[in-house]
Amino acid sequence: MKHSFSWLTPKAQKSRTVHGFGIFAKQNIKKAEKIIVFGGYVMNNHQFDNLSLQLKHLPFQIDENLYFGLYKISEMEPADFLNHSCDPNCGFFGEITVVALRNINKGEEICIDYATCSDNYRSLTKDMQNCLCGAKNCRKKISTQDWKKKSIQKKYRGFFQPFLEKKIKRKS
Ligand SMILES: [Zn+2]
């Protein structure tokens, strides 16, 4: 069996979208089910800054100055094609696990809100900040400070990266 970094539920797969690739449910998935367990490399700011432009799109933030990503495009696996939506069906549960926030129907794209894993410019590069997710409540512009919005905090409480969860707790 081929070794892999990440685990993606067999109930989902990588497929082509209008914008590139995404992950889609192959069958119905129940609320709270585990969708992805990410593997990869833990990077500090310096290591992140040395990534190629293409690889800079990949990492998500797991602490103030730590990111989780890959060093080669060839290391990308289906789980790495997880896209953003302003009305996502998934969120983080701990640093590396993504779970379903609600029941997901076969054919739906699996998405998270980048607000749950982004607090500085490294984790959300400029060209990713115009949102075309198409959700009714699309913010159009997504920012690294979206986690500070009360409505966002309420929506994803318990499903942010733990370091953001802690920051929210301190502020409220
Ligand atoms: Zn959007």
mmCIF file with all atom_site columns, C-alpha atoms in Angstrom, residues 13-159:
data_model
loop_
_atom_site.group_PDB
_atom_site.id
_atom_site.type_symbol
_atom_site.label_atom_id
_atom_site.label_alt_id
_atom_site.label_comp_id
_atom_site.label_asym_id
_atom_site.label_entity_id
_atom_site.label_seq_id
_atom_site.pdbx_PDB_ins_code
_atom_site.Cartn_x
_atom_site.Cartn_y
_atom_site.Cartn_z
_atom_site.occupancy
_atom_site.B_iso_or_equiv
_atom_site.pdbx_formal_charge
_atom_site.auth_seq_id
_atom_site.auth_comp_id
_atom_site.auth_asym_id
_atom_site.auth_atom_id
_atom_site.pdbx_PDB_model_num
ATOM 1   C CA . GLN A 1 13  ? -12.938 12.274 -3.458  1.00 0.00 ? 13  GLN A CA 1
ATOM 2   C CA . LYS A 1 14  ? -11.006 14.944 -5.319  1.00 0.00 ? 14  LYS A CA 1
ATOM 3   C CA . SER A 1 15  ? -12.804 16.199 -8.424  1.00 0.00 ? 15  SER A CA 1
ATOM 4   C CA . ARG A 1 16  ? -12.489 19.020 -10.922 1.00 0.00 ? 16  ARG A CA 1
ATOM 5   C CA . THR A 1 17  ? -14.391 22.275 -10.261 1.00 0.00 ? 17  THR A CA 1
ATOM 6   C CA . VAL A 1 18  ? -14.795 25.430 -12.354 1.00 0.00 ? 18  VAL A CA 1
ATOM 7   C CA . HIS A 1 19  ? -11.862 26.944 -10.492 1.00 0.00 ? 19  HIS A CA 1
ATOM 8   C CA . GLY A 1 20  ? -9.566  23.935 -10.320 1.00 0.00 ? 20  GLY A CA 1
ATOM 9   C CA . PHE A 1 21  ? -10.048 21.036 -7.973  1.00 0.00 ? 21  PHE A CA 1
ATOM 10  C CA . GLY A 1 22  ? -12.053 20.385 -4.849  1.00 0.00 ? 22  GLY A CA 1
ATOM 11  C CA . ILE A 1 23  ? -13.222 17.568 -2.620  1.00 0.00 ? 23  ILE A CA 1
ATOM 12  C CA . PHE A 1 24  ? -16.728 16.194 -3.115  1.00 0.00 ? 24  PHE A CA 1
ATOM 13  C CA . ALA A 1 25  ? -18.893 13.781 -1.143  1.00 0.00 ? 25  ALA A CA 1
ATOM 14  C CA . LYS A 1 26  ? -19.303 10.449 -2.956  1.00 0.00 ? 26  LYS A CA 1
ATOM 15  C CA . GLN A 1 27  ? -22.076 9.467  -0.574  1.00 0.00 ? 27  GLN A CA 1
ATOM 16  C CA . ASN A 1 28  ? -24.018 11.030 2.270   1.00 0.00 ? 28  ASN A CA 1
ATOM 17  C CA . ILE A 1 29  ? -21.932 11.985 5.296   1.00 0.00 ? 29  ILE A CA 1
ATOM 18  C CA . LYS A 1 30  ? -23.316 12.475 8.794   1.00 0.00 ? 30  LYS A CA 1
ATOM 19  C CA . LYS A 1 31  ? -22.797 15.515 11.007  1.00 0.00 ? 31  LYS A CA 1
ATOM 20  C CA . ALA A 1 32  ? -19.632 15.207 13.171  1.00 0.00 ? 32  ALA A CA 1
ATOM 21  C CA . GLU A 1 33  ? -18.090 12.524 10.968  1.00 0.00 ? 33  GLU A CA 1
ATOM 22  C CA . LYS A 1 34  ? -14.351 12.803 10.405  1.00 0.00 ? 34  LYS A CA 1
ATOM 23  C CA . ILE A 1 35  ? -13.597 13.940 6.839   1.00 0.00 ? 35  ILE A CA 1
ATOM 24  C CA . ILE A 1 36  ? -9.851  14.602 6.804   1.00 0.00 ? 36  ILE A CA 1
ATOM 25  C CA . VAL A 1 37  ? -6.878  13.990 9.063   1.00 0.00 ? 37  VAL A CA 1
ATOM 26  C CA . PHE A 1 38  ? -4.055  16.088 7.658   1.00 0.00 ? 38  PHE A CA 1
ATOM 27  C CA . GLY A 1 39  ? -0.451  15.014 7.497   1.00 0.00 ? 39  GLY A CA 1
ATOM 28  C CA . GLY A 1 40  ? 2.471   17.112 6.288   1.00 0.00 ? 40  GLY A CA 1
ATOM 29  C CA . TYR A 1 41  ? 5.183   19.343 7.657   1.00 0.00 ? 41  TYR A CA 1
ATOM 30  C CA . VAL A 1 42  ? 5.058   21.833 10.500  1.00 0.00 ? 42  VAL A CA 1
ATOM 31  C CA . MET A 1 43  ? 6.634   25.092 9.294   1.00 0.00 ? 43  MET A CA 1
ATOM 32  C CA . ASN A 1 44  ? 7.762   28.245 11.045  1.00 0.00 ? 44  ASN A CA 1
ATOM 33  C CA . ASN A 1 45  ? 7.614   31.722 9.451   1.00 0.00 ? 45  ASN A CA 1
ATOM 34  C CA . HIS A 1 46  ? 11.042  31.382 7.885   1.00 0.00 ? 46  HIS A CA 1
ATOM 35  C CA . GLN A 1 47  ? 10.292  27.995 6.380   1.00 0.00 ? 47  GLN A CA 1
ATOM 36  C CA . PHE A 1 48  ? 6.983   29.272 5.098   1.00 0.00 ? 48  PHE A CA 1
ATOM 37  C CA . ASP A 1 49  ? 8.617   32.320 3.495   1.00 0.00 ? 49  ASP A CA 1
ATOM 38  C CA . ASN A 1 50  ? 10.974  30.072 1.540   1.00 0.00 ? 50  ASN A CA 1
ATOM 39  C CA . LEU A 1 51  ? 8.150   28.159 -0.127  1.00 0.00 ? 51  LEU A CA 1
ATOM 40  C CA . SER A 1 52  ? 7.447   28.648 -3.821  1.00 0.00 ? 52  SER A CA 1
ATOM 41  C CA . LEU A 1 53  ? 4.447   30.860 -4.601  1.00 0.00 ? 53  LEU A CA 1
ATOM 42  C CA . GLN A 1 54  ? 2.363   27.852 -5.577  1.00 0.00 ? 54  GLN A CA 1
ATOM 43  C CA . LEU A 1 55  ? 3.073   26.056 -2.286  1.00 0.00 ? 55  LEU A CA 1
ATOM 44  C CA . LYS A 1 56  ? 2.293   29.178 -0.258  1.00 0.00 ? 56  LYS A CA 1
ATOM 45  C CA . HIS A 1 57  ? -1.390  28.622 -1.041  1.00 0.00 ? 57  HIS A CA 1
ATOM 46  C CA . LEU A 1 58  ? -1.423  25.329 0.744   1.00 0.00 ? 58  LEU A CA 1
ATOM 47  C CA . PRO A 1 59  ? -0.557  25.691 4.440   1.00 0.00 ? 59  PRO A CA 1
ATOM 48  C CA . PHE A 1 60  ? -3.106  26.432 7.109   1.00 0.00 ? 60  PHE A CA 1
ATOM 49  C CA . GLN A 1 61  ? -2.144  28.086 10.352  1.00 0.00 ? 61  GLN A CA 1
ATOM 50  C CA . ILE A 1 62  ? -1.941  25.940 13.490  1.00 0.00 ? 62  ILE A CA 1
ATOM 51  C CA . ASP A 1 63  ? -0.446  28.482 15.913  1.00 0.00 ? 63  ASP A CA 1
ATOM 52  C CA . GLU A 1 64  ? 0.713   32.117 16.055  1.00 0.00 ? 64  GLU A CA 1
ATOM 53  C CA . ASN A 1 65  ? 3.790   31.400 13.953  1.00 0.00 ? 65  ASN A CA 1
ATOM 54  C CA . LEU A 1 66  ? 3.314   27.798 12.821  1.00 0.00 ? 66  LEU A CA 1
ATOM 55  C CA . TYR A 1 67  ? 1.802   26.408 9.663   1.00 0.00 ? 67  TYR A CA 1
ATOM 56  C CA . PHE A 1 68  ? 1.019   22.982 8.350   1.00 0.00 ? 68  PHE A CA 1
ATOM 57  C CA . GLY A 1 69  ? 1.890   22.356 4.711   1.00 0.00 ? 69  GLY A CA 1
ATOM 58  C CA . LEU A 1 70  ? 4.021   20.598 2.126   1.00 0.00 ? 70  LEU A CA 1
ATOM 59  C CA . TYR A 1 71  ? 7.378   21.238 0.481   1.00 0.00 ? 71  TYR A CA 1
ATOM 60  C CA . LYS A 1 72  ? 6.685   19.818 -2.978  1.00 0.00 ? 72  LYS A CA 1
ATOM 61  C CA . ILE A 1 73  ? 3.724   19.978 -5.333  1.00 0.00 ? 73  ILE A CA 1
ATOM 62  C CA . SER A 1 74  ? 4.270   16.271 -5.958  1.00 0.00 ? 74  SER A CA 1
ATOM 63  C CA . GLU A 1 75  ? 3.435   15.650 -2.291  1.00 0.00 ? 75  GLU A CA 1
ATOM 64  C CA . MET A 1 76  ? -0.095  16.962 -2.752  1.00 0.00 ? 76  MET A CA 1
ATOM 65  C CA . GLU A 1 77  ? -2.859  14.487 -2.056  1.00 0.00 ? 77  GLU A CA 1
ATOM 66  C CA . PRO A 1 78  ? -6.660  14.672 -2.486  1.00 0.00 ? 78  PRO A CA 1
ATOM 67  C CA . ALA A 1 79  ? -7.099  16.100 1.039   1.00 0.00 ? 79  ALA A CA 1
ATOM 68  C CA . ASP A 1 80  ? -5.000  19.135 0.074   1.00 0.00 ? 80  ASP A CA 1
ATOM 69  C CA . PHE A 1 81  ? -7.657  20.334 -2.364  1.00 0.00 ? 81  PHE A CA 1
ATOM 70  C CA . LEU A 1 82  ? -9.949  21.471 0.433   1.00 0.00 ? 82  LEU A CA 1
ATOM 71  C CA . ASN A 1 83  ? -11.519 24.782 -0.607  1.00 0.00 ? 83  ASN A CA 1
ATOM 72  C CA . HIS A 1 84  ? -13.036 27.714 1.233   1.00 0.00 ? 84  HIS A CA 1
ATOM 73  C CA . SER A 1 85  ? -16.718 28.557 1.443   1.00 0.00 ? 85  SER A CA 1
ATOM 74  C CA . CYS A 1 86  ? -18.386 31.344 3.414   1.00 0.00 ? 86  CYS A CA 1
ATOM 75  C CA . ASP A 1 87  ? -21.084 28.766 4.182   1.00 0.00 ? 87  ASP A CA 1
ATOM 76  C CA . PRO A 1 88  ? -19.029 25.613 4.715   1.00 0.00 ? 88  PRO A CA 1
ATOM 77  C CA . ASN A 1 89  ? -20.140 22.136 5.713   1.00 0.00 ? 89  ASN A CA 1
ATOM 78  C CA . CYS A 1 90  ? -16.934 21.375 7.652   1.00 0.00 ? 90  CYS A CA 1
ATOM 79  C CA . GLY A 1 91  ? -14.693 22.805 10.343  1.00 0.00 ? 91  GLY A CA 1
ATOM 80  C CA . PHE A 1 92  ? -11.575 21.946 12.309  1.00 0.00 ? 92  PHE A CA 1
ATOM 81  C CA . PHE A 1 93  ? -11.589 19.661 15.301  1.00 0.00 ? 93  PHE A CA 1
ATOM 82  C CA . GLY A 1 94  ? -8.118  20.153 16.758  1.00 0.00 ? 94  GLY A CA 1
ATOM 83  C CA . GLU A 1 95  ? -5.190  21.188 14.572  1.00 0.00 ? 95  GLU A CA 1
ATOM 84  C CA . ILE A 1 96  ? -5.244  18.547 11.857  1.00 0.00 ? 96  ILE A CA 1
ATOM 85  C CA . THR A 1 97  ? -8.719  17.058 11.771  1.00 0.00 ? 97  THR A CA 1
ATOM 86  C CA . VAL A 1 98  ? -11.649 18.283 9.690   1.00 0.00 ? 98  VAL A CA 1
ATOM 87  C CA . VAL A 1 99  ? -15.169 17.189 10.650  1.00 0.00 ? 99  VAL A CA 1
ATOM 88  C CA . ALA A 1 100 ? -18.642 17.659 9.181   1.00 0.00 ? 100 ALA A CA 1
ATOM 89  C CA . LEU A 1 101 ? -20.560 20.586 10.738  1.00 0.00 ? 101 LEU A CA 1
ATOM 90  C CA . ARG A 1 102 ? -23.849 19.201 9.432   1.00 0.00 ? 102 ARG A CA 1
ATOM 91  C CA . ASN A 1 103 ? -25.146 16.319 7.345   1.00 0.00 ? 103 ASN A CA 1
ATOM 92  C CA . ILE A 1 104 ? -23.573 16.450 3.890   1.00 0.00 ? 104 ILE A CA 1
ATOM 93  C CA . ASN A 1 105 ? -25.323 15.130 0.795   1.00 0.00 ? 105 ASN A CA 1
ATOM 94  C CA . LYS A 1 106 ? -23.714 13.073 -1.927  1.00 0.00 ? 106 LYS A CA 1
ATOM 95  C CA . GLY A 1 107 ? -22.270 15.417 -4.574  1.00 0.00 ? 107 GLY A CA 1
ATOM 96  C CA . GLU A 1 108 ? -21.749 18.408 -2.264  1.00 0.00 ? 108 GLU A CA 1
ATOM 97  C CA . GLU A 1 109 ? -18.341 20.029 -2.167  1.00 0.00 ? 109 GLU A CA 1
ATOM 98  C CA . ILE A 1 110 ? -16.493 19.623 1.123   1.00 0.00 ? 110 ILE A CA 1
ATOM 99  C CA . CYS A 1 111 ? -15.423 23.086 2.355   1.00 0.00 ? 111 CYS A CA 1
ATOM 100 C CA . ILE A 1 112 ? -14.157 24.912 5.400   1.00 0.00 ? 112 ILE A CA 1
ATOM 101 C CA . ASP A 1 113 ? -14.191 28.650 6.127   1.00 0.00 ? 113 ASP A CA 1
ATOM 102 C CA . TYR A 1 114 ? -10.610 29.963 6.056   1.00 0.00 ? 114 TYR A CA 1
ATOM 103 C CA . ALA A 1 115 ? -11.609 32.236 8.942   1.00 0.00 ? 115 ALA A CA 1
ATOM 104 C CA . THR A 1 116 ? -11.261 29.162 11.174  1.00 0.00 ? 116 THR A CA 1
ATOM 105 C CA . CYS A 1 117 ? -7.539  28.743 10.416  1.00 0.00 ? 117 CYS A CA 1
ATOM 106 C CA . SER A 1 118 ? -6.113  32.110 9.512   1.00 0.00 ? 118 SER A CA 1
ATOM 107 C CA . ASP A 1 119 ? -4.742  34.972 11.592  1.00 0.00 ? 119 ASP A CA 1
ATOM 108 C CA . ASN A 1 120 ? -1.898  36.424 9.513   1.00 0.00 ? 120 ASN A CA 1
ATOM 109 C CA . TYR A 1 121 ? -0.994  37.223 5.921   1.00 0.00 ? 121 TYR A CA 1
ATOM 110 C CA . ARG A 1 122 ? 0.948   34.008 5.479   1.00 0.00 ? 122 ARG A CA 1
ATOM 111 C CA . SER A 1 123 ? -2.080  31.792 5.962   1.00 0.00 ? 123 SER A CA 1
ATOM 112 C CA . LEU A 1 124 ? -4.211  33.719 3.488   1.00 0.00 ? 124 LEU A CA 1
ATOM 113 C CA . THR A 1 125 ? -2.256  35.089 0.544   1.00 0.00 ? 125 THR A CA 1
ATOM 114 C CA . LYS A 1 126 ? -3.557  38.239 -1.200  1.00 0.00 ? 126 LYS A CA 1
ATOM 115 C CA . ASP A 1 127 ? -4.831  36.484 -4.307  1.00 0.00 ? 127 ASP A CA 1
ATOM 116 C CA . MET A 1 128 ? -7.023  34.236 -2.148  1.00 0.00 ? 128 MET A CA 1
ATOM 117 C CA . GLN A 1 129 ? -8.854  37.098 -0.492  1.00 0.00 ? 129 GLN A CA 1
ATOM 118 C CA . ASN A 1 130 ? -11.505 37.726 -3.140  1.00 0.00 ? 130 ASN A CA 1
ATOM 119 C CA . CYS A 1 131 ? -14.125 35.098 -2.511  1.00 0.00 ? 131 CYS A CA 1
ATOM 120 C CA . LEU A 1 132 ? -16.096 33.541 -5.353  1.00 0.00 ? 132 LEU A CA 1
ATOM 121 C CA . CYS A 1 133 ? -17.618 30.768 -3.258  1.00 0.00 ? 133 CYS A CA 1
ATOM 122 C CA . GLY A 1 134 ? -21.138 31.586 -4.445  1.00 0.00 ? 134 GLY A CA 1
ATOM 123 C CA . ALA A 1 135 ? -22.740 31.110 -1.023  1.00 0.00 ? 135 ALA A CA 1
ATOM 124 C CA . LYS A 1 136 ? -25.773 33.300 -0.276  1.00 0.00 ? 136 LYS A CA 1
ATOM 125 C CA . ASN A 1 137 ? -23.912 34.861 2.639   1.00 0.00 ? 137 ASN A CA 1
ATOM 126 C CA . CYS A 1 138 ? -20.589 35.192 0.753   1.00 0.00 ? 138 CYS A CA 1
ATOM 127 C CA . ARG A 1 139 ? -18.360 37.838 2.364   1.00 0.00 ? 139 ARG A CA 1
ATOM 128 C CA . LYS A 1 140 ? -16.829 38.620 -1.105  1.00 0.00 ? 140 LYS A CA 1
ATOM 129 C CA . LYS A 1 141 ? -13.634 39.658 0.659   1.00 0.00 ? 141 LYS A CA 1
ATOM 130 C CA . ILE A 1 142 ? -12.203 37.252 3.175   1.00 0.00 ? 142 ILE A CA 1
ATOM 131 C CA . SER A 1 143 ? -9.542  38.435 5.553   1.00 0.00 ? 143 SER A CA 1
ATOM 132 C CA . THR A 1 144 ? -7.122  37.056 8.107   1.00 0.00 ? 144 THR A CA 1
ATOM 133 C CA . GLN A 1 145 ? -9.056  38.961 10.771  1.00 0.00 ? 145 GLN A CA 1
ATOM 134 C CA . ASP A 1 146 ? -12.472 37.479 10.022  1.00 0.00 ? 146 ASP A CA 1
ATOM 135 C CA . TRP A 1 147 ? -12.197 35.279 13.127  1.00 0.00 ? 147 TRP A CA 1
ATOM 136 C CA . LYS A 1 148 ? -12.640 38.459 15.212  1.00 0.00 ? 148 LYS A CA 1
ATOM 137 C CA . LYS A 1 149 ? -16.177 39.012 13.911  1.00 0.00 ? 149 LYS A CA 1
ATOM 138 C CA . LYS A 1 150 ? -18.800 38.084 16.474  1.00 0.00 ? 150 LYS A CA 1
ATOM 139 C CA . SER A 1 151 ? -21.010 36.420 13.856  1.00 0.00 ? 151 SER A CA 1
ATOM 140 C CA . ILE A 1 152 ? -18.116 34.235 12.677  1.00 0.00 ? 152 ILE A CA 1
ATOM 141 C CA . GLN A 1 153 ? -17.161 33.333 16.246  1.00 0.00 ? 153 GLN A CA 1
ATOM 142 C CA . LYS A 1 154 ? -20.719 32.286 16.962  1.00 0.00 ? 154 LYS A CA 1
ATOM 143 C CA . LYS A 1 155 ? -20.998 30.266 13.778  1.00 0.00 ? 155 LYS A CA 1
ATOM 144 C CA . TYR A 1 156 ? -17.797 28.234 14.219  1.00 0.00 ? 156 TYR A CA 1
ATOM 145 C CA . ARG A 1 157 ? -17.327 28.074 17.999  1.00 0.00 ? 157 ARG A CA 1
ATOM 146 C CA . GLY A 1 158 ? -15.596 24.764 18.735  1.00 0.00 ? 158 GLY A CA 1
ATOM 147 C CA . PHE A 1 159 ? -14.466 24.353 15.140  1.00 0.00 ? 159 PHE A CA 1
#
